[in-house]
Every structure is written in C-alpha cells, then in structure tokens.
PDB file of C-alpha atoms in Angstrom:
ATOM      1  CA  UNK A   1     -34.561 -43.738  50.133  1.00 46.00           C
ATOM      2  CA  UNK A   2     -34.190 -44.752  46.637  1.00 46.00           C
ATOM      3  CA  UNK A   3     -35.387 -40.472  45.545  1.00 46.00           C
ATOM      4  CA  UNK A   4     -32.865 -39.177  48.035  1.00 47.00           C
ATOM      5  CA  UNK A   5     -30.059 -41.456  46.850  1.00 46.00           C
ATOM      6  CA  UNK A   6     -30.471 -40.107  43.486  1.00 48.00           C
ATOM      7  CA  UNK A   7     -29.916 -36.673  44.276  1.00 51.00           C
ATOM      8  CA  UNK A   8     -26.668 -35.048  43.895  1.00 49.00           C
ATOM      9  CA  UNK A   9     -25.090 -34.745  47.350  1.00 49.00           C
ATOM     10  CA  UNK A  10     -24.950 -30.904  48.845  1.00 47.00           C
ATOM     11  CA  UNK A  11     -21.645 -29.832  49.708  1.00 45.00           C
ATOM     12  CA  UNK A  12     -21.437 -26.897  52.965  1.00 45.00           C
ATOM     13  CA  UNK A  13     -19.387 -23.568  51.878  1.00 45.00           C
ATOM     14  CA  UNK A  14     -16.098 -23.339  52.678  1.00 45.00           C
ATOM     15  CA  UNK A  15     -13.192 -26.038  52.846  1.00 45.00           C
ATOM     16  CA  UNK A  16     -13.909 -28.947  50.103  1.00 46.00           C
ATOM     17  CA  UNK A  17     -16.946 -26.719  48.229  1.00 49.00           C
ATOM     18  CA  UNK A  18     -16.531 -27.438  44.718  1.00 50.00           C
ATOM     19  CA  UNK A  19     -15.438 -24.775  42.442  1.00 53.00           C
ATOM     20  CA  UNK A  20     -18.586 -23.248  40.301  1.00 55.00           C
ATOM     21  CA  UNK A  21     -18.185 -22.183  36.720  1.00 54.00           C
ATOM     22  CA  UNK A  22     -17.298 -18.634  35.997  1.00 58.00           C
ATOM     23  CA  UNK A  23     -19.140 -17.211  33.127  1.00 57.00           C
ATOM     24  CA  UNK A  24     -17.415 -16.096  29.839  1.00 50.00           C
ATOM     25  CA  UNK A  25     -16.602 -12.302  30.296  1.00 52.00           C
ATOM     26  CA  UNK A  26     -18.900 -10.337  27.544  1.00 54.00           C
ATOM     27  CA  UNK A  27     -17.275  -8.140  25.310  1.00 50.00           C
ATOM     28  CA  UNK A  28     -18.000  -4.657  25.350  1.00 49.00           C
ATOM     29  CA  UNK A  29     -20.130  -3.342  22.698  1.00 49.00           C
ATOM     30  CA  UNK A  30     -18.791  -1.227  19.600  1.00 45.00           C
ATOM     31  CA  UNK A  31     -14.936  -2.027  20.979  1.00 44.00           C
ATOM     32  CA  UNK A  32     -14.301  -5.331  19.720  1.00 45.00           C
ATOM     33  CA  UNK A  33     -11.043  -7.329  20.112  1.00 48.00           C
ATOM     34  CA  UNK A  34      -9.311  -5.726  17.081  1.00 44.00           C
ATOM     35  CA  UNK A  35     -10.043  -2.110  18.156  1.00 50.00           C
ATOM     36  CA  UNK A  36      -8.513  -2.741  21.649  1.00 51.00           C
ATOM     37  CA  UNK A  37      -5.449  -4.557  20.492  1.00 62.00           C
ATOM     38  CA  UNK A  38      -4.665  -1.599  18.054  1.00 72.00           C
ATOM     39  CA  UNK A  39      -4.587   0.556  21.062  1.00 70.00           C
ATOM     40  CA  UNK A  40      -2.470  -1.439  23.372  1.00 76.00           C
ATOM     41  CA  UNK A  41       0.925  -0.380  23.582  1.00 77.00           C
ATOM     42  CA  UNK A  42       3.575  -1.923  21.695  1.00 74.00           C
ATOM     43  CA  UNK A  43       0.525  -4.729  20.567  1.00 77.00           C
ATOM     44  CA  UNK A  44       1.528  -5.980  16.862  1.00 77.00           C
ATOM     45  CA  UNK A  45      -0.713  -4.769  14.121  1.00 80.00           C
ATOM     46  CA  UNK A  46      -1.255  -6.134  10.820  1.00 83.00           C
ATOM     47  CA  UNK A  47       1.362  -5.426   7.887  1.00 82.00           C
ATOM     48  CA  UNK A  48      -1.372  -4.024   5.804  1.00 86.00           C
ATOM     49  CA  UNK A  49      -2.338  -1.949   8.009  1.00 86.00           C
ATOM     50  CA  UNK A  50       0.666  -0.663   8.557  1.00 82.00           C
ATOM     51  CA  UNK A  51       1.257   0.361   4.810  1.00 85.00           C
ATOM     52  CA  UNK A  52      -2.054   2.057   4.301  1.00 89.00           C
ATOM     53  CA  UNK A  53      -0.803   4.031   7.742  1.00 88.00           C
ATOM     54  CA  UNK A  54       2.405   4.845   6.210  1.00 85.00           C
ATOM     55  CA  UNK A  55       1.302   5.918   3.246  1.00 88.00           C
ATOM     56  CA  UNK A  56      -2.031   7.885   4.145  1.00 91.00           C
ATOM     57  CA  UNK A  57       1.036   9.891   6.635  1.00 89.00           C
ATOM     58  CA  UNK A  58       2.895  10.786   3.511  1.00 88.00           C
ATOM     59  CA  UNK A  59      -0.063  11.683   1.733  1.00 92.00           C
ATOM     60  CA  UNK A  60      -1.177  14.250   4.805  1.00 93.00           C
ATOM     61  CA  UNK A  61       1.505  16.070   4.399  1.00 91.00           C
ATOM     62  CA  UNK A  62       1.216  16.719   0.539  1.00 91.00           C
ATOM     63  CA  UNK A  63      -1.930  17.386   1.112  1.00 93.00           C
ATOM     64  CA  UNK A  64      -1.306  19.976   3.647  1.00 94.00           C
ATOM     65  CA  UNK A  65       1.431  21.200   0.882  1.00 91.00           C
ATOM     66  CA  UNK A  66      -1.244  21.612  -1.843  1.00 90.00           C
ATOM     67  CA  UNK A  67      -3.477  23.249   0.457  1.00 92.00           C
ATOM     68  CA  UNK A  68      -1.458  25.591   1.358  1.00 90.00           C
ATOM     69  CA  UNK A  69       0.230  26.625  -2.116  1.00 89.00           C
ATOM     70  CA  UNK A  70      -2.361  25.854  -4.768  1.00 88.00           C
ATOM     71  CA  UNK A  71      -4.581  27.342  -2.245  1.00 87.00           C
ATOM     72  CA  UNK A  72      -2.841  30.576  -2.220  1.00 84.00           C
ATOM     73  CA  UNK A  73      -1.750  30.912   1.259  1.00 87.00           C
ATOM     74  CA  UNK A  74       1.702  31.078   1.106  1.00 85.00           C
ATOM     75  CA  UNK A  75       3.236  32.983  -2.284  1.00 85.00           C
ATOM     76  CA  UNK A  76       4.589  30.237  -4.758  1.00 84.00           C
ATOM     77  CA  UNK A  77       7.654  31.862  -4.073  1.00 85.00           C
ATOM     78  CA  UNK A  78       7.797  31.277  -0.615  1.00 89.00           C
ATOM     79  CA  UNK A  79       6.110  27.654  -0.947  1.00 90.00           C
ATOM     80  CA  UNK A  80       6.092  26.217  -4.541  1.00 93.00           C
ATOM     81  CA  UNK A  81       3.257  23.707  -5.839  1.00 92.00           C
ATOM     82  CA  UNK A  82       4.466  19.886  -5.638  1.00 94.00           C
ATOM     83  CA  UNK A  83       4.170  20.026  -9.224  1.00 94.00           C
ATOM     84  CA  UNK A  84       6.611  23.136  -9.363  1.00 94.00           C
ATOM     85  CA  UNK A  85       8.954  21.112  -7.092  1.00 94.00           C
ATOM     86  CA  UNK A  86       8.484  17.973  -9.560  1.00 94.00           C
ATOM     87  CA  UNK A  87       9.439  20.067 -12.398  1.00 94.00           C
ATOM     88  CA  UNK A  88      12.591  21.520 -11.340  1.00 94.00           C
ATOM     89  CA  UNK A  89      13.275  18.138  -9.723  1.00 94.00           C
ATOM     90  CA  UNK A  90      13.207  16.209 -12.801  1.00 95.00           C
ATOM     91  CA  UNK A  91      15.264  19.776 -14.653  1.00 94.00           C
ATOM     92  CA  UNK A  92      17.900  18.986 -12.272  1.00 94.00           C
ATOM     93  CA  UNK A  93      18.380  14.907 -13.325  1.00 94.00           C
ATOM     94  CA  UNK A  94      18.018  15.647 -16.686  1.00 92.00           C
ATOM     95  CA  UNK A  95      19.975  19.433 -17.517  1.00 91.00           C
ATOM     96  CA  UNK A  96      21.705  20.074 -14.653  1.00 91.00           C
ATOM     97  CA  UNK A  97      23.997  17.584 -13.554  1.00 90.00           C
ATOM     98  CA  UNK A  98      22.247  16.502 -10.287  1.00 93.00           C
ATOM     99  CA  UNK A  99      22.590  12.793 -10.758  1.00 93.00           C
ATOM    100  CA  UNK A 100      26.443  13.320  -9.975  1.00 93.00           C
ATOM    101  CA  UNK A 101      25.842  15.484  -7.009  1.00 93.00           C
ATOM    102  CA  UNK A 102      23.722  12.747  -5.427  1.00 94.00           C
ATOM    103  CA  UNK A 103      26.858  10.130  -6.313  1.00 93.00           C
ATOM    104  CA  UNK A 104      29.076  12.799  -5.118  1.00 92.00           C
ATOM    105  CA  UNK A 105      26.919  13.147  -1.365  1.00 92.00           C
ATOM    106  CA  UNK A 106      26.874   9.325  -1.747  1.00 92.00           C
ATOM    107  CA  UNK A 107      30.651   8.809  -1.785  1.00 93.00           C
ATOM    108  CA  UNK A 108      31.093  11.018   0.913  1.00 93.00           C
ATOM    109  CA  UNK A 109      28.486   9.383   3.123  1.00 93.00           C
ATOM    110  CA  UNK A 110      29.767   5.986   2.494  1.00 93.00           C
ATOM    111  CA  UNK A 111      33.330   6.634   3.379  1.00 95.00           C
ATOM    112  CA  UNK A 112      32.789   8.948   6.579  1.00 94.00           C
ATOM    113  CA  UNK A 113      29.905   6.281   7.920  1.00 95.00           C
ATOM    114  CA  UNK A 114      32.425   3.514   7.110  1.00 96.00           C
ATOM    115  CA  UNK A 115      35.175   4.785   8.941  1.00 96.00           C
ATOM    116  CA  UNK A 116      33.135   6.055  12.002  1.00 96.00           C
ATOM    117  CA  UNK A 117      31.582   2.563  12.282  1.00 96.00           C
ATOM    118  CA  UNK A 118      34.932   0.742  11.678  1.00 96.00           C
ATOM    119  CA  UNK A 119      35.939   2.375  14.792  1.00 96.00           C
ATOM    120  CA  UNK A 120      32.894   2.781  16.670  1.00 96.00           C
ATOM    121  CA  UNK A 121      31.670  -0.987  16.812  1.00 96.00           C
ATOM    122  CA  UNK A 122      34.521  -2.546  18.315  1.00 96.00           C
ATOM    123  CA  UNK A 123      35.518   0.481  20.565  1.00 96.00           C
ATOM    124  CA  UNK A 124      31.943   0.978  21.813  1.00 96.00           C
ATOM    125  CA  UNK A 125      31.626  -3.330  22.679  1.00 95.00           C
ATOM    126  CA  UNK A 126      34.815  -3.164  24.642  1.00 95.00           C
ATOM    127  CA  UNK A 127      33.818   0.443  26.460  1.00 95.00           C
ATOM    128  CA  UNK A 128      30.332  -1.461  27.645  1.00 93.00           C
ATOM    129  CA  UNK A 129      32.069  -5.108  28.382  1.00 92.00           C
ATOM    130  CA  UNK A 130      35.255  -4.062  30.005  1.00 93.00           C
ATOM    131  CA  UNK A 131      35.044  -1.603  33.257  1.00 92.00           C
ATOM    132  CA  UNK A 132      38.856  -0.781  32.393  1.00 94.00           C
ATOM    133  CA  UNK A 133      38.196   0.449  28.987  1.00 94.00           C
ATOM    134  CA  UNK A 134      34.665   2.191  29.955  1.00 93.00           C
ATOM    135  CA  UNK A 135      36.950   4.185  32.757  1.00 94.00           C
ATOM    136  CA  UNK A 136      39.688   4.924  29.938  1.00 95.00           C
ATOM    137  CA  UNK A 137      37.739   6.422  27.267  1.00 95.00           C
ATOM    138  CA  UNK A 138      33.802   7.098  28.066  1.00 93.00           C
ATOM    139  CA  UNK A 139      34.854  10.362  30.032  1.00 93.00           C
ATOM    140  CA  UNK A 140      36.510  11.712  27.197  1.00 93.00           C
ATOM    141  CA  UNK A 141      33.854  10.620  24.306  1.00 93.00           C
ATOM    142  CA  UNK A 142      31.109  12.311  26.610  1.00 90.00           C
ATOM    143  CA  UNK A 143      32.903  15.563  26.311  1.00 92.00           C
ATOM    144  CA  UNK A 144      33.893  15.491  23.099  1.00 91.00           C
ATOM    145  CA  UNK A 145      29.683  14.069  21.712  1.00 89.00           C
ATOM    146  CA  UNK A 146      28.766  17.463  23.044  1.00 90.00           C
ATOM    147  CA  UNK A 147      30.909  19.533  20.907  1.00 89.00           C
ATOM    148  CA  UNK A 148      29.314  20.233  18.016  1.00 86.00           C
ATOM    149  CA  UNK A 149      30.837  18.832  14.509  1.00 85.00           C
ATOM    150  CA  UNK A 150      30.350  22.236  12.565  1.00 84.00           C
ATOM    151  CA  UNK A 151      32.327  23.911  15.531  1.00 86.00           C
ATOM    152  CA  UNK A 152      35.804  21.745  13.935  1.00 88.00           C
ATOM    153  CA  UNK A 153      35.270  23.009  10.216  1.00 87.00           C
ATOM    154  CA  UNK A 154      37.480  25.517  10.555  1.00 87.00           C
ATOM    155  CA  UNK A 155      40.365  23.621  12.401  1.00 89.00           C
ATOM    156  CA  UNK A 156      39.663  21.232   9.573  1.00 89.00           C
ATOM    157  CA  UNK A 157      39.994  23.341   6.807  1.00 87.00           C
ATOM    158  CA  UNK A 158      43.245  24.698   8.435  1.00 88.00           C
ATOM    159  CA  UNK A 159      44.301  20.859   8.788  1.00 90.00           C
ATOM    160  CA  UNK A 160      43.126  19.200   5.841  1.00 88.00           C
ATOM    161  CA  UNK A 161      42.492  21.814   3.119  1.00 84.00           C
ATOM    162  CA  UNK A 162      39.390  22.160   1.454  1.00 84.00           C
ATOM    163  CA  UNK A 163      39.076  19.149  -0.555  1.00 85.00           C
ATOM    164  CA  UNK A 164      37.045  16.199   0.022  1.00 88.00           C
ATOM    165  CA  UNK A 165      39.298  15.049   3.413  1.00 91.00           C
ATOM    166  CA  UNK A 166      37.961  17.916   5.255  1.00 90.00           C
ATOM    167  CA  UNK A 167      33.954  16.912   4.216  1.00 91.00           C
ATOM    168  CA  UNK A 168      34.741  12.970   5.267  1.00 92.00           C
ATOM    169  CA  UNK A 169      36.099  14.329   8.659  1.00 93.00           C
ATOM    170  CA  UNK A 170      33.208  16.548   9.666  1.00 92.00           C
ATOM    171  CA  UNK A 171      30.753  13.501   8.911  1.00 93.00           C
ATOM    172  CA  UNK A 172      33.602  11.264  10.675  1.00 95.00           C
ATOM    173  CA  UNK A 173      33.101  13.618  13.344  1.00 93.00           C
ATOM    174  CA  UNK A 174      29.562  14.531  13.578  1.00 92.00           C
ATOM    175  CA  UNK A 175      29.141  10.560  13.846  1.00 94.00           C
ATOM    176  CA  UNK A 176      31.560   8.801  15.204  1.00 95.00           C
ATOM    177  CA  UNK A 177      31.236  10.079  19.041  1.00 94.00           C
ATOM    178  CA  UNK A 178      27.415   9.481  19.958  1.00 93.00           C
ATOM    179  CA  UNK A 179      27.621   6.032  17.911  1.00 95.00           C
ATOM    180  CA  UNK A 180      30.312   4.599  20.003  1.00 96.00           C
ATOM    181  CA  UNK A 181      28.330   5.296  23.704  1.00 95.00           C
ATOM    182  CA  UNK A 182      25.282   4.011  21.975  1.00 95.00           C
ATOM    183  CA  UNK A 183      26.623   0.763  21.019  1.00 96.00           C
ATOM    184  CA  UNK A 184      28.565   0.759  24.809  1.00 95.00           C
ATOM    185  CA  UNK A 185      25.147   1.144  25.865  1.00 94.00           C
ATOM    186  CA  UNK A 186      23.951  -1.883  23.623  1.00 94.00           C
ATOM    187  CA  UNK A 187      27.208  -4.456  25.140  1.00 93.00           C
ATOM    188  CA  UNK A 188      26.325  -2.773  28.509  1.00 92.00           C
ATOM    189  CA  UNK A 189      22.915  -4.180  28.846  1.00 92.00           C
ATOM    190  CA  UNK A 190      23.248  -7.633  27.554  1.00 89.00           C
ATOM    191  CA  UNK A 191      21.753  -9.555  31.116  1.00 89.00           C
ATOM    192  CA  UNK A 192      24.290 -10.671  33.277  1.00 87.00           C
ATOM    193  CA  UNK A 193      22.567 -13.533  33.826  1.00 88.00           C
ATOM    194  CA  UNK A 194      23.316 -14.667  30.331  1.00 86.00           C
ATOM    195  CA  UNK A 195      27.392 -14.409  30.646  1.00 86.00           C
ATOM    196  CA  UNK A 196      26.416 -16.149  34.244  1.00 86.00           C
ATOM    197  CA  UNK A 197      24.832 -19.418  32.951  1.00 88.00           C
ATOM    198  CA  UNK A 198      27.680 -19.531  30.399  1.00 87.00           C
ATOM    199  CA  UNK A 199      30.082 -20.068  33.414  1.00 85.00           C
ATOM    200  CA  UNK A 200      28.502 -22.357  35.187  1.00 87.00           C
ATOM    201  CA  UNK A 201      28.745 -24.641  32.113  1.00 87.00           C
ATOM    202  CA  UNK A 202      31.665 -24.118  31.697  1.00 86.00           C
ATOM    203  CA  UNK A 203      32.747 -21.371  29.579  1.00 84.00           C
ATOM    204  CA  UNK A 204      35.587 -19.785  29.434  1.00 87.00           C
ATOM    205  CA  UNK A 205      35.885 -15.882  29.251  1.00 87.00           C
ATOM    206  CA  UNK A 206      37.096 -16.177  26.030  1.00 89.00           C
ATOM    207  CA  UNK A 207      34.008 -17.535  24.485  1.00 89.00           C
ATOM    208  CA  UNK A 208      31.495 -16.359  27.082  1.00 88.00           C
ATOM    209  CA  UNK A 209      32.885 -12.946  24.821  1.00 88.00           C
ATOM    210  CA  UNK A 210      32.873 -14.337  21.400  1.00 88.00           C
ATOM    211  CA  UNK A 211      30.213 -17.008  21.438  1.00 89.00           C
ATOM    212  CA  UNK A 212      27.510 -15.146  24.004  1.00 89.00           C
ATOM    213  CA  UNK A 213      27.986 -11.714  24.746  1.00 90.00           C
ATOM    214  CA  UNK A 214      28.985 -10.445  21.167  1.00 91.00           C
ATOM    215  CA  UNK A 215      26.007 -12.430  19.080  1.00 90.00           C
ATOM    216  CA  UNK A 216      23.744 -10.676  21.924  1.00 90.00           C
ATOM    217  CA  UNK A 217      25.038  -7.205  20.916  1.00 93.00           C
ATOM    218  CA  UNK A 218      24.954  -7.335  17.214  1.00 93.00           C
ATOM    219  CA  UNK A 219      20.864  -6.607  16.500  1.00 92.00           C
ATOM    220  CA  UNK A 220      21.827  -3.820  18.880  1.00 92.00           C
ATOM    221  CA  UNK A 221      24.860  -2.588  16.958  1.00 95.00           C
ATOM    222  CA  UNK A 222      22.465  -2.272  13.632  1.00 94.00           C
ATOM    223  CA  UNK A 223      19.846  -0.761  15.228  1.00 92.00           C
ATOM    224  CA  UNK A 224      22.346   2.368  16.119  1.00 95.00           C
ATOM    225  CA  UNK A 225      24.311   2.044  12.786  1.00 95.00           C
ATOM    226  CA  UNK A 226      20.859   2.689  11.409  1.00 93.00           C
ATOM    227  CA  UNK A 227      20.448   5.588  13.604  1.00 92.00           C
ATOM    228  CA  UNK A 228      24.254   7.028  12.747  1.00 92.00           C
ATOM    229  CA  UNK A 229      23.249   6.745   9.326  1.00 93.00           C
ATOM    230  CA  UNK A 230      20.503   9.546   9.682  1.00 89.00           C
ATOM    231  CA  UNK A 231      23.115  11.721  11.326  1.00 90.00           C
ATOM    232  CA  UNK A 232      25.460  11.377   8.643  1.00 91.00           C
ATOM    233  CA  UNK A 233      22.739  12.666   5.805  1.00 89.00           C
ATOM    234  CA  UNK A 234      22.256  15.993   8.941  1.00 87.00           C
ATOM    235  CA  UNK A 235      26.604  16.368   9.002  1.00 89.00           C
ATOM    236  CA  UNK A 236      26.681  15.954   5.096  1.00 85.00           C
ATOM    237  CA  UNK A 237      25.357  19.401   4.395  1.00 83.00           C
ATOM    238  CA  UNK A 238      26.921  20.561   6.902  1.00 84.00           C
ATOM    239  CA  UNK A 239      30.166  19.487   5.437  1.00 85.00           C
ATOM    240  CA  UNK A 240      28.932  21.078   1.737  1.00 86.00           C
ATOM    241  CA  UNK A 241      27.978  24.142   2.862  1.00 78.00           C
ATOM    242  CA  UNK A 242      31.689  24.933   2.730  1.00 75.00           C
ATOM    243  CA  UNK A 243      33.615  25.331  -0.180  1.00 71.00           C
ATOM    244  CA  UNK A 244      31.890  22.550  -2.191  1.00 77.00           C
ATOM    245  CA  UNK A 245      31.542  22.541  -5.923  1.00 81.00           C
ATOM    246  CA  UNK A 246      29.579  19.246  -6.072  1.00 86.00           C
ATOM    247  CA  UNK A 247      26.989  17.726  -4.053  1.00 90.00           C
ATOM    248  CA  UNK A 248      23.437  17.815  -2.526  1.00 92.00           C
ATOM    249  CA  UNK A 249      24.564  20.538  -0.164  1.00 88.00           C
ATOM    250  CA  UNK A 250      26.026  22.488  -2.649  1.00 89.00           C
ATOM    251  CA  UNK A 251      22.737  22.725  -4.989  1.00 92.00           C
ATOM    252  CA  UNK A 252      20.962  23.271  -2.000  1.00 91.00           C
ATOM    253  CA  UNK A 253      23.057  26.591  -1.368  1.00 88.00           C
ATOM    254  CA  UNK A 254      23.528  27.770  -5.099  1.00 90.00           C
ATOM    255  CA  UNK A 255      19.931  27.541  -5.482  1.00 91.00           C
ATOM    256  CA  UNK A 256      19.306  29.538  -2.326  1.00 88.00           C
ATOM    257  CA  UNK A 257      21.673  32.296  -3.759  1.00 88.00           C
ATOM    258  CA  UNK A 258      19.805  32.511  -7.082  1.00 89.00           C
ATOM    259  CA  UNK A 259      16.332  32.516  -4.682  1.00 89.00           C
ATOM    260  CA  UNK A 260      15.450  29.028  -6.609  1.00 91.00           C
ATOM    261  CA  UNK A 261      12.912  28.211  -3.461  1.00 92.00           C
ATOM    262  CA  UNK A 262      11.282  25.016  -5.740  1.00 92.00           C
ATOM    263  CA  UNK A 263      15.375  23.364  -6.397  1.00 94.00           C
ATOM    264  CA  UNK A 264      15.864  23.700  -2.328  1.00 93.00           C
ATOM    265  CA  UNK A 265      12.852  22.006  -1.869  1.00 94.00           C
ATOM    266  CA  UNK A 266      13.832  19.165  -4.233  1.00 95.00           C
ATOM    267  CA  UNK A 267      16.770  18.881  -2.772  1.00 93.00           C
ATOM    268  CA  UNK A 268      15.808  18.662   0.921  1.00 93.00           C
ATOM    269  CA  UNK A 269      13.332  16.071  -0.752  1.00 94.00           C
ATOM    270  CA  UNK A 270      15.950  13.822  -2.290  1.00 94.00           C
ATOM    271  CA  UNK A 271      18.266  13.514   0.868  1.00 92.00           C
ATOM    272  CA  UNK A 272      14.599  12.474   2.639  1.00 91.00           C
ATOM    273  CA  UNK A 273      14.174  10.083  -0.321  1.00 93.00           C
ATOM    274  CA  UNK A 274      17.622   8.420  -0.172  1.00 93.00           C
ATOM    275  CA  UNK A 275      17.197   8.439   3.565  1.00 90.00           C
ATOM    276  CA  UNK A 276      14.397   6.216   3.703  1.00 91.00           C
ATOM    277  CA  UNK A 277      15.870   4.052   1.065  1.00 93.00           C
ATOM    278  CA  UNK A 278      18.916   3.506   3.644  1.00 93.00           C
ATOM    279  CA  UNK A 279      17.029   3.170   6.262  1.00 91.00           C
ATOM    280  CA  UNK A 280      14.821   0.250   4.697  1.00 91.00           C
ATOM    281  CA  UNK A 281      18.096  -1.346   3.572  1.00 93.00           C
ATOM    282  CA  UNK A 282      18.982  -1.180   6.971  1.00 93.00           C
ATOM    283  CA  UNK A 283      15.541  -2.872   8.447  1.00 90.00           C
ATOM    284  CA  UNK A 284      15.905  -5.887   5.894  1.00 92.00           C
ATOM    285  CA  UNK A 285      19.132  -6.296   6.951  1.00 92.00           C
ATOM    286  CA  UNK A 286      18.092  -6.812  10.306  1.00 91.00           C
ATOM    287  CA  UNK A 287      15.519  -9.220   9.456  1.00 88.00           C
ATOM    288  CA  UNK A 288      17.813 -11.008   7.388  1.00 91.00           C
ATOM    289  CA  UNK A 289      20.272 -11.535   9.899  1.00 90.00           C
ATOM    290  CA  UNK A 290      18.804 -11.385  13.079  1.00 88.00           C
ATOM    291  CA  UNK A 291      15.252 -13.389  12.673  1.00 82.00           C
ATOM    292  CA  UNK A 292      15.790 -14.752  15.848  1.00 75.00           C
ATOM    293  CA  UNK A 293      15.990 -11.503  17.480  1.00 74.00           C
ATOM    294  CA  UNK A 294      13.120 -10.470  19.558  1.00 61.00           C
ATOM    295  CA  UNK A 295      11.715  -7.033  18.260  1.00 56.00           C
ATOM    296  CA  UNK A 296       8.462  -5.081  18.291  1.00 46.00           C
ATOM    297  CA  UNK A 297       7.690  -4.387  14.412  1.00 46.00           C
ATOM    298  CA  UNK A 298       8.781  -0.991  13.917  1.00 53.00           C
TER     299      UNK A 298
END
C-alpha cells in the first residue's frame, strides 16, 4: 500500500491529461540563426554589414570598369581607365572652371526643388485629406505627370527667354507634378482608425488635422522629397542641354562635341557623387526628426 502510494498517479488520455514537454526544435546544420535572418525579408541586418555591402557594390562596378578598359576590351576612347577619368576630373576643378559649374547646377537645383516642394507639400496633404480638393485637382495633375518636362522647353524658351528662368521651370516642372500625388498618396493612407480614436476623445477636426493626421504624414513627405530630389539632378541636364553656358550639363555637352569621352564620364560621375551626398543628407534628416517613426533600415 505504502509502494503504490508512492507512485505518481496515471492520468487516462484525453480530457484532464497533463500536457508533456515539447522538445527544443534543433537547428539545422550549416544554416544557423544569422544566415536565416539575413535572408528573411525586410529582417534588420547589422550596420557593419551593411557598409562592407555598400561598399564591396561600388567596388564591383570599378572593377568591372578596369576590367573592361585596362583590359583592352573596349578602346580607351570609347571607355577610359578610372585613372583617365580621375585625371581629367581633377583638370576640370583645378584649370577649367568646373567648381562653378557644380555651384551653378547647385543653384538651379535648389531653387526649382524649393519651389516645387513649397507647392507640392501642402497641395498634395490637402488633395489626400480632403475628397473636395482630391476631385478638384488630382484629374488634372494625372494628365499633366504624364507629359513629359523636356516636351515644355520650347514653350518655355518662347515664355521665359533663355536665361536661368527657363532652366528653374523645366526642373519646376519635371518635379513638381509626380511629387504632389506622391505625398496625396502619403496623407491618403494615414489609418482611419487613427483620425477615429481622435474623435471619440474628443477632438475636434481642427486638431484631429494639425495635431494627428499632419505629424503622421511628415516621415512620408521626406521620404518623397528625397525621391523628387533624384528627379531634379535627371530634369537638370535636361534643362542645360539648352542654351547653357555654365553648368554640369553644359560640360557634359561641350565635352561630347570635342569627343572628350573621359570629361563626360566625370561629369555623369559628379552629379552621382552629389546625389548620394543629398540623398544621405536627406536619410539623417529623417532620423533626426522622425526617430519615432517606424522604418525598415534602408
């Protein structure tokens, strides 16, 4: 009696069986937990990693350069050395002026960007917040986004001359259209379920605007000011192409004249350079501003 007491009392399956223990799963050999996270999509990776990517991407493609021109595939006319394309680079700071063609592309980025986002922001928050305004003017916008900048050059030379008006309209232009239904899109798709709690506690529509709906759009709003940024480097040589005497563009087509392959080259390379210097000022801003945003590392 005293044995059989002892003993741990069996419990029947079914209703009231005590749950068993489930085993650890083992992990698979050779994968390991980093090497599957790195593959899952939109899974975080670390920051080093991510610079050693970056760079060893850049460096792929000069090595594909050098292979192909000091390799002799391509004629160094056709496809200068990186060093060639360094050389006249650095000929260009230093003898020809360049420096002030970069300011020069600068100036006229700055103030077409500016004005196309001065408009853009607010127009494109009231087109996605207000069914009134989105029936008014996103017909019209959708047209007009798929007419193409350069086809206005020549109605803006016949409007505005040839000076630097006409190049601040075609990046104006070439910008201004697809940004504002991109940041509609942004005030569009705040959740209605946000503005909803707001009124049920009591909001008014005043600040369910100001105080919810408009801090929601904002990380949106950079995001595509980032974006209109890199089509305002595309409409800038567009805009030089004609009639300039300084800028980026306008190396980039004297040099093309005088069959100066390595100066095009360095040119295309500096608007990539300044590019990616905007659009890192453009990232830190975001972080800056918007830490509380929620945001797959990009």
């Amino acid at each position: 009696m005293t044995e059989r007491a002892s003993q741990p009392p069996v419990v029947a399956a079914g209703a009231g069986a005590l749950p068993q223990p489930r085993r650890a799963p083992r992990r698979r050999r050779g994968g390991g937990r980093g090497r599957q996270s790195y593959l899952t999509p939109r899974a975080p990776i670390p920051r080093w990693m991510r610079t050693a990517l970056a760079f060893g991407g850049g460096l792929t493609v000069i090595a594909l350069w050098s292979a192909l021109s000091y390799g002799g595939v391509y004629d160094e006319f056709f496809l200068p050395t990186p060093t060639t394309v360094a050389s006249a680079w650095w000929d260009m700071i230093t003898k020809q002026g360049f420096a002030s063609d970069i300011g020069a592309s600068a100036g006229r980025i700055g103030l077409g960007f500016l004005l196309a986002a001065v408009i853009a922001v607010p127009l494109g928050i009231a087109i996605g917040s207000f069914r009134v305004v989105q029936s008014y003017f996103e017909p019209t916008l959708a047209a007009i986004r798929y007419m193409p900048a350069s086809a206005f050059i020549p109605l803006l030379i016949l409007w505005l001359g040839i000076g630097e008006q006409e190049k601040v309209a075609v990046i104006f232009l070439g910008v201004f259209f697809s940004l504002t239904l991109l940041i509609a899109d942004v005030s569009a798709n705040v959740p209605q379920s946000l503005l909803n709690i707001s009124y049920t506690l009591g909001a008014s529509r005043r600040k369910v605007f100001t105080r919810v709906l408009l801090p929601a759009c904002w990380p949106g709003v950079l995001d595509n000011l980032r974006i209109g940024m890199g089509w305002a480097w595309t409409y800038l040589i567009v805009a030089e192409l004609v009639a300039a005497s300084s800028g980026i563009g306008h190396v980039i087509l004297a040099s093309s004249r005088t069959l100066s392959t390595d100066q095009v080259i360095a040119g295309i390379l500096t608007i990539g350079a300044l590019g990616l210097i905007t659009d890192g000022l453009f990232r830190w801003a975001y972080r800056m501003l918007f830490p509380y945003a929620e945001r797959t590392a990009r």
